[in-house]
Amino acid sequence: MTSAEIRQAFIDFFQSKQHTVVPSSPVIPQDDPTLLFINAGMNQFKDVFLGTGTRPYSRAVDSQKCIRVSGKHNDLEEVGPSPNHHTFFEMLGNWSFGDYYKAEAIRWAWELMTEVFKLPADKLYATVFTDDDEAHRLWESETSIDPSHISRHGHKDNFWEMGEVGPCGPCTEIHLDLGKPAPGKAAIENDGPNTESGRFLELWNLVFIQYFRDKTGKLSDLPATHVDTGAGLERFARVIQGVESNYETDLFAPIINEIAEQSGVAYELNGIHIPHRVIADHVRSLSFAIADGGLMGNEGRGYVLRRILRRASRFVRELGVDGPFVHKLVPVLVEVMGDHYTELRDRQQHIETVIRAEEESFLRTLDRGITEFGSSFNQSFSTTIDRSRIKEWADKTFLLGLGASKPGEYDSTTNQVLNNFMNILQQILGDSKLQIDYSYLDKELPSINNEWKKRYSRPNQANIRELLDELSSKFQLFKKKVEISGHDAFKLYDTYGFPLDLTEQMARERGIEVDVEGFHREMEIAKERSRAGAKFVMGETNFETVSEGEHSEFTGYTSLEESTELRMIRSFEEENREPWGEGPGHTAYALVLAKTPFYAESGGQVCDYGTIIGDGWEFWVYDVRNEGDRRVHYAWAMGNVPDTYPVKVIAKLDMQRRRRILPHHTTTHLLQAALQQILGDHVTQAGSAVGPDKMTFDFTHFEKLSDEQVAEAEAIVNRVIREDLPVRASSMSLDDAKAKGAMALFGEKYGDQVRVITVGDGSDNNFSMELCGGTHLARTGEAGLFRIESETGLSAGVRRVECTAGAAAYENMLKDRETLEDVKRSIGSGGSDLAEKITKTLLRQREMQKEIVRLQQAALKGSVDMLADWGVELEFKGEPVLGVFAHTDAISDKNGLQQVGDKIIERLAKVDREGFGIVGATMEKTYM
């Protein structure tokens, strides 16, 4: 079976068991700030498990795109050496939300593996949680597995947790006996699953979510039980296709073959293969992330993607290839996976361009990293003697017994003698020749020897020479270890993308070592920071219920005010926001309404502000978020809050804020269409931020826009505004929207029904058609005015324009007019000749500057002659010195002072002097 057939067989099997086929969500999370990347199939269903969301189905099946390179799921360093670890992989999964449970999950998994995939039953093993007697019994009753192939394991291997707080439960895993240990692993007697040998390959994990763990660690039963399973497509392909590793499957082989052909280095399991694996894996994760809206950057997921690219580029160099290379593999990946994941084919050109640009940038960075390595090497390389180790050795071998009961117990005189001795050793052994300079010793030794003779009769010059000879022979034992520190090695890894093995290789070439343990300590510290940032900690979701019924119906497309009911409320300490400048740490409230006109921040558009008013109280809403199926309004209380909350409330938007936001969102659509007309169809939205005062629009393009292109885009949008075209919103199926040519934001996850915003008269000649859930104007004419305020580069292949529309554009226009009037008054222009007068003024200024420089040069020449003639003979430490001390009004700034100094040195160089020093000062500053 091909990998595509395996994927489809999995989906078809569970579809026949009444599962709804759910499309993969993008690998870039849309509404989950706890994740950098989607790293498991359950991510898109997390709200269901938390009880904050629902689905119209209770059974689901999918093949989810996953990237694991951060937090506890970090497979980056395993990629290459391991035959079955990847940064990107597909997780096949089936799900039950309060529907079937353990019996069906186990029975169907066994049926699929043995009857559909034809895996040998006698090679399959099952692990269950230590206390899960039910799962153990079901394996025996629901399948034909050999009972001796069932084993129990603890929390580490067979208990799943979403986070420190939240849903959790036991799991059962299915393993296949490969018959031999993994490469480089030793055989283990009586081997089984979950050992270090790698002989048993985990294929499928069935998680039974039945508990909730609270902050104290206590487990309680969930109101409904769920099934969450995950199986790696790559591992299934490996065992079904009968190859040695995932990298020999049809998912990787075409890419690896292309790497071998283009590099000229064959892929050999018993030879060079790790670079091929790393590059093939990394081009997959990069391509899928970029296709779903990921961008390279210096923080967050952008930084992770940059590190993946740099690691791939480093292995490209190991194959002897210079220059950009990884981007050349994208077409092969598209051929392998583009039919199922059409976003790869749709975004192929963009993916290739982004990767190539980043590769070129990294090659320049790599050179800087090599320079940084050289700096670290120079700092680390030292043959300084480790005084503490010599002292310890001297204590034990020479001074013990000379009056001390144990090492280190000497009086002050002996300690002084010992310190003098250490200083001599440092002088003697200060270089790597390992030779004792006895002439130096003979010069310094008598005073030390006399000092010792005062206290002890035993030490003499022969004794000390004997000691030094022995010390010389043991020189390497006392030499400080020369190495690149763990901190520096990690800095090279973290900042410049240097893998540890590259740093070690460069260090070996210079005869030094790398503090590998220190590197791993730094790595663990970084991982802990990552885990802390990425770890999901379930927030306080225990709202107080005020009234029962449906909640969170959004009415804000047509209404600015809504008479509604308060469904839920809770209070909390807001640490991040300040109520009216009073400082953070005040009590805030979260409210859920039956209906609401408040838009929650999403799709690049900021949320609405406003008030929620009830009988006897009023709240000011400062933030609105979608949390699962709830639209949560975060608010400050405006006055005292009564003990009893009213059911009937009025939700009212800040209408001025909403009216300033609308033009910015609608003109975002107009701008994208305009840029596509001017630059080409490759232009797509890479991000946006729509607010009341401006909007930013990020789009894919690899050149700075010319002034003419910016002006043309601005003109097109303003023309459409003047045409006053209707802006229509309609709901249709995703397939129908795509068939009509509606543009989708790449990386966005859409449901079966989508909202489409069309600008135009409804004919085939609409100006714009996009999938969008934001709020918009009714007609383009309501925008009034549109301005492009700036155009900049955001990252490789992505440009950003900052724009204003409506009232914000008019306000900026007035500011520009005021500035222009100020300039006209300053220049003395009536307006029509302003440009000509500014040009003449600038030319006149440049001519005056040239004349000033000429006069200064003439004055400086006279100053030099004067100052040089004022030289007097001085004496400094017994040596004759020629000194000049004088004051001149001809020097007014640093540049003039430096020129005078240079000229004086030039004049005095004619005198037979070995060197010169100049100290000068203006009246305000001193320059050396």
GROMACS .gro file of C-alpha atoms in nm, residues 68-69 74-82 85-87:
model
   14
   68ARG     CA    1   0.687   1.894   1.711
   69VAL     CA    2   0.985   2.117   1.778
   74ASN     CA    3   1.051   1.839   2.090
   75ASP     CA    4   1.186   1.585   1.842
   76LEU     CA    5   1.432   1.818   1.668
   77GLU     CA    6   1.757   1.662   1.789
   78GLU     CA    7   1.621   1.311   1.733
   79VAL     CA    8   1.562   1.378   1.366
   80GLY     CA    9   1.825   1.209   1.154
   81PRO     CA   10   1.978   0.955   1.391
   82SER     CA   11   1.636   0.813   1.482
   85HIS     CA   12   1.126   1.071   1.470
   86HIS     CA   13   1.027   1.378   1.269
   87THR     CA   14   0.960   1.746   1.311
   0.00000   0.00000   0.00000
